[in-house]
Coordinates of C-alpha atoms and ligand atoms in Angstrom, one line a residue:
M150 CA 122.0 83.6 134.9
I151 CA 119.5 81.2 133.6
T152 CA 120.3 77.7 134.7
M153 CA 118.7 75.4 132.1
V154 CA 121.6 73.1 131.3
A155 CA 122.1 70.3 133.8
E156 CA 125.5 69.5 135.2
K157 CA 125.5 66.1 133.6
T158 CA 127.7 65.4 130.6
L159 CA 127.1 63.6 127.3
E160 CA 128.6 60.3 128.7
D161 CA 125.6 60.2 131.1
I162 CA 123.2 59.5 128.3
P163 CA 122.5 55.7 128.2
G164 CA 124.3 54.1 125.3
V165 CA 126.7 56.9 124.8
G166 CA 130.3 55.9 125.4
P167 CA 133.5 57.9 124.8
A168 CA 133.6 57.2 121.0
I169 CA 130.0 58.4 120.4
A170 CA 130.5 61.3 122.8
E171 CA 133.4 62.4 120.8
K172 CA 131.5 62.2 117.5
L173 CA 128.7 64.3 119.1
R174 CA 131.1 66.9 120.3
E175 CA 132.9 67.0 116.9
A176 CA 129.5 67.6 115.3
G177 CA 128.9 70.6 117.7
Y178 CA 126.6 68.9 120.2
N179 CA 128.4 70.0 123.3
D180 CA 125.6 69.8 125.9
L181 CA 122.6 67.7 126.6
L182 CA 120.2 70.4 125.7
S183 CA 121.5 70.8 122.2
I184 CA 121.1 67.0 121.7
A185 CA 117.7 67.0 123.3
V186 CA 116.4 69.6 120.8
A187 CA 118.1 68.0 117.7
S188 CA 116.2 66.2 115.0
P189 CA 117.0 62.5 114.6
G190 CA 117.9 63.0 110.9
D191 CA 120.3 65.9 111.6
L192 CA 122.0 64.0 114.4
A193 CA 122.3 60.8 112.4
D194 CA 123.8 62.7 109.4
K195 CA 126.3 64.8 111.4
C196 CA 127.5 62.0 113.6
E197 CA 127.3 59.2 110.9
I198 CA 125.2 57.0 113.1
G199 CA 121.9 55.2 112.3
E200 CA 118.6 57.1 112.7
K201 CA 117.3 54.6 115.4
K202 CA 120.5 55.2 117.4
A203 CA 120.1 58.9 117.0
M204 CA 116.5 58.7 118.3
D205 CA 117.6 56.7 121.3
I206 CA 120.3 59.3 122.1
I207 CA 117.9 62.2 121.8
E208 CA 115.4 60.5 124.1
G209 CA 118.2 59.8 126.6
A210 CA 119.3 63.3 126.4
K211 CA 115.8 64.6 127.0
L212 CA 115.6 62.5 130.2
C213 CA 119.1 63.5 131.4
A214 CA 118.7 67.2 130.5
D215 CA 115.7 67.5 132.8
I216 CA 114.0 69.8 130.4
G217 CA 110.8 69.6 132.5
G218 CA 107.6 70.6 131.0
F219 CA 105.7 73.6 132.2
E220 CA 106.9 76.5 134.3
T221 CA 104.7 78.5 136.6
G222 CA 104.1 82.1 135.9
E223 CA 106.3 82.9 139.0
D224 CA 109.3 81.0 137.4
I225 CA 108.8 83.0 134.2
M226 CA 108.6 86.2 136.2
E227 CA 111.9 85.3 137.9
R228 CA 113.5 84.7 134.5
R229 CA 112.2 87.9 133.1
K230 CA 113.8 89.7 136.1
E231 CA 117.2 88.8 134.4
I232 CA 116.2 90.7 131.2
V233 CA 118.6 93.5 130.3
K234 CA 118.1 96.3 127.8
L235 CA 120.4 97.5 125.1
T236 CA 120.3 101.1 123.9
T237 CA 119.8 102.0 120.2
G238 CA 121.7 105.2 120.6
S239 CA 118.5 107.2 119.9
K240 CA 116.4 108.4 122.8
A241 CA 113.2 108.4 120.8
F242 CA 113.9 104.9 119.5
D243 CA 114.7 103.6 123.0
E244 CA 111.5 105.1 124.3
L245 CA 109.5 103.3 121.6
L246 CA 111.0 100.1 123.0
A247 CA 110.4 101.1 126.7
G248 CA 114.2 101.4 127.3
G249 CA 115.9 99.5 124.5
L250 CA 116.2 96.1 123.0
E251 CA 115.4 93.3 125.4
S252 CA 117.5 90.2 126.1
Q253 CA 115.8 86.7 125.8
S254 CA 114.1 87.9 122.7
I255 CA 114.6 88.1 118.9
V256 CA 114.2 91.6 117.4
E257 CA 113.5 91.6 113.7
L258 CA 114.5 94.8 111.7
F259 CA 112.8 94.8 108.4
G260 CA 112.7 97.4 105.6
E261 CA 113.8 98.1 102.1
F262 CA 117.4 98.5 100.9
G263 CA 119.1 101.6 102.5
S264 CA 116.5 101.8 105.3
S265 CA 119.6 101.5 107.7
K266 CA 119.1 97.9 109.0
T267 CA 122.9 97.3 108.7
Q268 CA 123.8 100.7 110.2
L269 CA 121.6 100.0 113.1
C270 CA 123.3 96.6 113.6
F271 CA 126.7 98.3 113.7
Q272 CA 125.5 100.7 116.3
L273 CA 124.0 98.0 118.4
A274 CA 127.2 96.0 118.2
V275 CA 129.2 99.0 119.5
N276 CA 126.7 99.8 122.2
A277 CA 126.6 96.2 123.5
T278 CA 130.3 96.6 124.4
L279 CA 129.6 99.6 126.5
P280 CA 129.1 99.3 130.3
E281 CA 125.6 98.8 131.6
D282 CA 125.4 102.4 133.0
R283 CA 125.7 103.6 129.4
G284 CA 122.9 101.5 128.1
G285 CA 125.3 98.7 127.0
L286 CA 125.6 95.0 128.0
D287 CA 129.4 95.0 128.8
S288 CA 129.6 92.1 126.4
D289 CA 131.2 90.6 123.3
V290 CA 129.1 90.5 120.1
I291 CA 128.6 87.8 117.5
I292 CA 127.7 88.9 113.9
I293 CA 126.7 86.4 111.3
D294 CA 127.2 88.4 108.1
S295 CA 125.4 86.9 105.1
E296 CA 125.8 89.8 102.7
N297 CA 129.4 90.7 103.3
T298 CA 128.4 94.2 104.5
F299 CA 130.4 94.2 107.8
R300 CA 132.6 97.3 107.8
P301 CA 135.1 97.7 110.7
E302 CA 135.7 101.3 109.6
R303 CA 132.1 102.2 110.6
I304 CA 132.5 100.4 114.0
C305 CA 135.6 102.6 114.6
Q306 CA 133.8 105.8 113.7
M307 CA 131.0 105.0 116.1
A308 CA 133.3 103.9 118.8
E309 CA 135.3 107.1 118.5
Y310 CA 132.2 109.2 118.8
L311 CA 131.3 107.4 122.0
G312 CA 134.8 107.9 123.4
V313 CA 135.7 104.3 123.5
D314 CA 138.8 102.7 122.1
P315 CA 138.0 101.5 118.5
T316 CA 140.6 98.6 118.5
E317 CA 139.3 97.3 121.9
T318 CA 135.8 97.5 120.5
L319 CA 136.7 95.6 117.3
K320 CA 138.3 92.9 119.5
R321 CA 135.0 92.2 121.1
I322 CA 133.1 91.8 117.9
H323 CA 133.3 88.3 116.4
V324 CA 132.2 88.2 112.7
A325 CA 131.6 85.2 110.6
R326 CA 130.5 85.3 107.0
A327 CA 127.7 82.9 106.1
F328 CA 128.1 81.5 102.6
N329 CA 124.7 79.9 102.2
S330 CA 121.7 79.1 104.3
Q331 CA 123.0 75.8 105.6
H332 CA 126.3 77.4 106.6
Q333 CA 124.3 80.2 108.3
I334 CA 122.4 77.6 110.4
L335 CA 125.6 75.8 111.4
L336 CA 127.2 79.1 112.5
V337 CA 124.6 79.3 115.3
D338 CA 126.1 76.1 116.7
K339 CA 129.5 77.7 116.5
A340 CA 128.1 80.8 118.2
M341 CA 126.9 78.6 121.1
E342 CA 130.5 77.4 121.6
L343 CA 131.9 80.9 121.4
A344 CA 129.4 81.9 124.1
Q345 CA 131.0 79.5 126.5
Q346 CA 134.3 81.3 126.1
Y347 CA 133.1 84.9 126.0
K348 CA 130.2 86.7 127.5
V349 CA 128.0 87.2 124.5
K350 CA 124.8 89.1 125.1
L351 CA 124.2 90.3 121.5
M352 CA 124.1 88.2 118.4
I353 CA 123.2 89.7 115.0
V354 CA 122.2 87.9 111.8
D355 CA 122.4 90.4 108.9
S356 CA 120.6 89.4 106.8
L357 CA 118.5 86.5 108.1
T358 CA 116.6 85.9 104.9
S359 CA 118.8 86.8 101.9
H360 CA 120.3 83.3 101.4
F361 CA 116.9 81.7 101.9
R362 CA 115.4 84.0 99.4
A363 CA 118.1 83.2 96.8
E364 CA 118.1 79.5 97.3
Y365 CA 114.5 78.6 97.6
V366 CA 113.0 80.1 94.5
G367 CA 109.4 79.6 93.3
R368 CA 106.2 78.9 95.1
G369 CA 106.8 75.1 95.3
T370 CA 109.7 75.5 97.6
L371 CA 108.0 77.9 100.0
A372 CA 106.9 75.3 102.5
E373 CA 110.3 73.8 102.8
R374 CA 112.0 77.2 103.1
Q375 CA 109.6 78.2 105.9
Q376 CA 110.3 75.0 107.8
V377 CA 114.1 75.4 107.7
L378 CA 113.7 79.1 108.6
N379 CA 111.5 78.1 111.5
R380 CA 114.1 75.8 112.9
H381 CA 116.8 78.4 112.4
M382 CA 114.7 81.0 114.3
H383 CA 114.2 78.5 117.2
D384 CA 117.9 77.9 117.4
L385 CA 118.4 81.6 117.7
L386 CA 115.7 81.9 120.4
N387 CA 117.4 79.0 122.2
F388 CA 120.6 81.1 122.2
A389 CA 118.8 84.1 123.5
T390 CA 117.3 82.2 126.4
L391 CA 120.4 80.2 127.4
N392 CA 122.7 83.3 127.3
N393 CA 120.2 85.9 128.4
A394 CA 121.1 87.6 125.1
V395 CA 119.5 89.9 122.5
I396 CA 119.2 88.5 119.0
V397 CA 118.8 91.0 116.2
V398 CA 117.9 89.7 112.7
T399 CA 117.4 91.8 109.5
N400 CA 115.0 91.1 106.7
Q401 CA 114.8 93.1 103.5
V402 CA 111.5 93.9 102.0
A403 CA 110.7 95.2 98.5
A404 CA 110.1 98.9 98.2
K405 CA 107.1 98.5 95.9
P406 CA 104.6 95.7 96.0
D407 CA 105.6 93.0 93.5
A408 CA 103.9 90.0 92.2
F409 CA 105.9 87.5 94.2
F410 CA 106.5 89.2 97.5
G411 CA 103.3 91.3 97.6
D412 CA 102.8 93.9 100.2
P413 CA 106.1 95.8 101.0
T414 CA 105.4 95.8 104.7
R415 CA 105.2 92.0 104.6
P416 CA 108.7 90.8 104.9
I417 CA 110.0 87.6 103.2
G418 CA 109.9 84.8 105.6
G419 CA 106.4 85.9 106.2
H420 CA 104.6 84.8 109.3
I421 CA 107.2 82.3 110.3
V422 CA 109.8 84.9 111.1
G423 CA 107.1 87.3 112.3
H424 CA 105.7 84.9 114.8
T425 CA 109.0 83.8 116.3
A426 CA 110.4 87.3 116.5
T427 CA 109.4 88.9 119.8
F428 CA 109.7 92.4 118.5
R429 CA 109.3 93.5 114.9
I430 CA 110.5 96.9 113.8
Y431 CA 109.7 98.3 110.4
L432 CA 112.3 100.8 109.2
R433 CA 111.8 103.3 106.4
K434 CA 113.5 106.3 104.9
G435 CA 112.1 109.7 105.9
K436 CA 112.9 113.2 104.6
A437 CA 116.3 114.8 104.8
G438 CA 118.3 111.7 105.9
K439 CA 115.8 110.8 108.6
R440 CA 114.8 107.3 109.3
V441 CA 111.5 106.1 110.8
A442 CA 111.2 103.0 113.0
R443 CA 107.7 101.6 113.6
L444 CA 107.1 99.0 116.3
I445 CA 104.8 96.3 115.1
D446 CA 103.2 93.4 117.0
S447 CA 104.9 93.6 120.4
P448 CA 103.6 91.3 123.2
N449 CA 103.6 94.1 125.8
L450 CA 104.2 97.5 124.2
P451 CA 101.9 99.7 122.2
E452 CA 102.5 100.2 118.5
G453 CA 104.2 103.5 117.7
E454 CA 106.9 105.3 115.7
A455 CA 110.2 107.0 116.4
V456 CA 112.3 109.2 114.1
F457 CA 116.1 108.9 114.2
M458 CA 119.1 109.9 112.1
V459 CA 122.0 107.9 110.5
T460 CA 125.1 110.0 110.7
E461 CA 128.8 109.4 110.3
D462 CA 129.0 109.2 114.1
G463 CA 126.2 106.6 114.1
I464 CA 122.5 106.5 115.1
K465 CA 121.2 109.6 116.8
D466 CA 118.0 111.5 117.5
Ligands
GTP211 P1 120.1 96.5 102.6 O1 121.1 95.7 103.3 O2 120.6 96.8 101.2 O3 118.7 96.0 102.6 O4 120.0 98.0 103.3 P2 120.2 98.4 104.8 O5 118.8 98.6 105.3 O6 121.1 97.5 105.5 O7 120.8 99.8 104.7 P3 122.2 100.3 105.4 O8 122.1 100.2 106.8 O9 123.3 99.8 104.6 O10 122.0 101.9 105.1 C1 122.7 102.5 104.2 C2 122.4 104.0 104.4 O11 123.1 104.4 105.6 C3 123.0 104.8 103.3 O12 122.1 105.0 102.3 C4 123.4 106.0 104.0 O13 122.3 106.9 104.0 C5 123.6 105.7 105.5 N1 125.0 105.7 105.8 C6 125.9 104.7 105.8 N2 127.1 105.1 106.2 C7 127.0 106.4 106.5 C8 127.9 107.4 107.0 O14 129.1 107.2 107.2 N3 127.3 108.6 107.2 C9 126.0 108.9 107.0 N4 125.6 110.1 107.2 N5 125.2 108.0 106.5 C10 125.6 106.8 106.3
MG212 MG1 122.2 95.8 105.0

């Protein structure tokens, strides 16, 4: 386990008594680190305190949390030893990823409608509940569903095919619908809480970008959208690091180049999502029900492609 959160509590922050500590906890700030990384504006709003007070609390939390500054390459190597891998269900796909999806990272699945982003998410959710010797993470799963496309029936079909109990599998998958982009962002805080109760090594956000796309319309709003999306991605990465978890996000791209979004292989969210995601996988439809996954921009793996199938039983070669 990664030990980044100090043993100290909120009451150890100078100027934080029981009343403010309670406000902080009610607003979802349960540990020093979440306060240390908060923005003064957010903290002030959520806790109904002045911005100056919020800044003092954040500074105090930074000192208490002992965030440190730089790590040596050796420390990072140590942490990377904790990395676990999650199978996709397809051998070819796993090989493309040198064994599967890595923990402590964000994997972005992007592609046009019907390219099987959601189906792949279902399969990964089921696989994550499997024991490690079957390529799973023996863990619970959190799904933030922004498009109302979660289908427990599909989870059951996939679980049955793998010979695991469908009901037991469903019990380990925690789904929340996100009603708008702000709600989606807040659900990551909720997910942090849930991860203290359950072992959660996979969190899925399907889709990451649809609310942002719908709410921030027009070129004038682009900078703001990217800024909010950037924070959201960093919250997700924080979850990945603290929980040694895999984060999977989906991002729809237009099938044909269009005037606004341009090149189809350039997902909405553009370089902000792209640069924060550790692995980017472009999915497209192939012939006869086949799907093609292309690995783009990996820090340590060569680019390449894998062909897989979406069937009633799930993702296969
Ligand atoms: P958007 O969310 O619209 O961007 O699309 P997506 O990329 O999430 O696509 P999704 O994963 O929903 O893929 C849908 C495709 O999966 C369908 O076109 C089907 O081809 C396939 N699919 C879904 N369910 C089944 C099933 O039970 N059996 C088979 N064989 N294919 C299925
Ligand atoms: Mg989908």
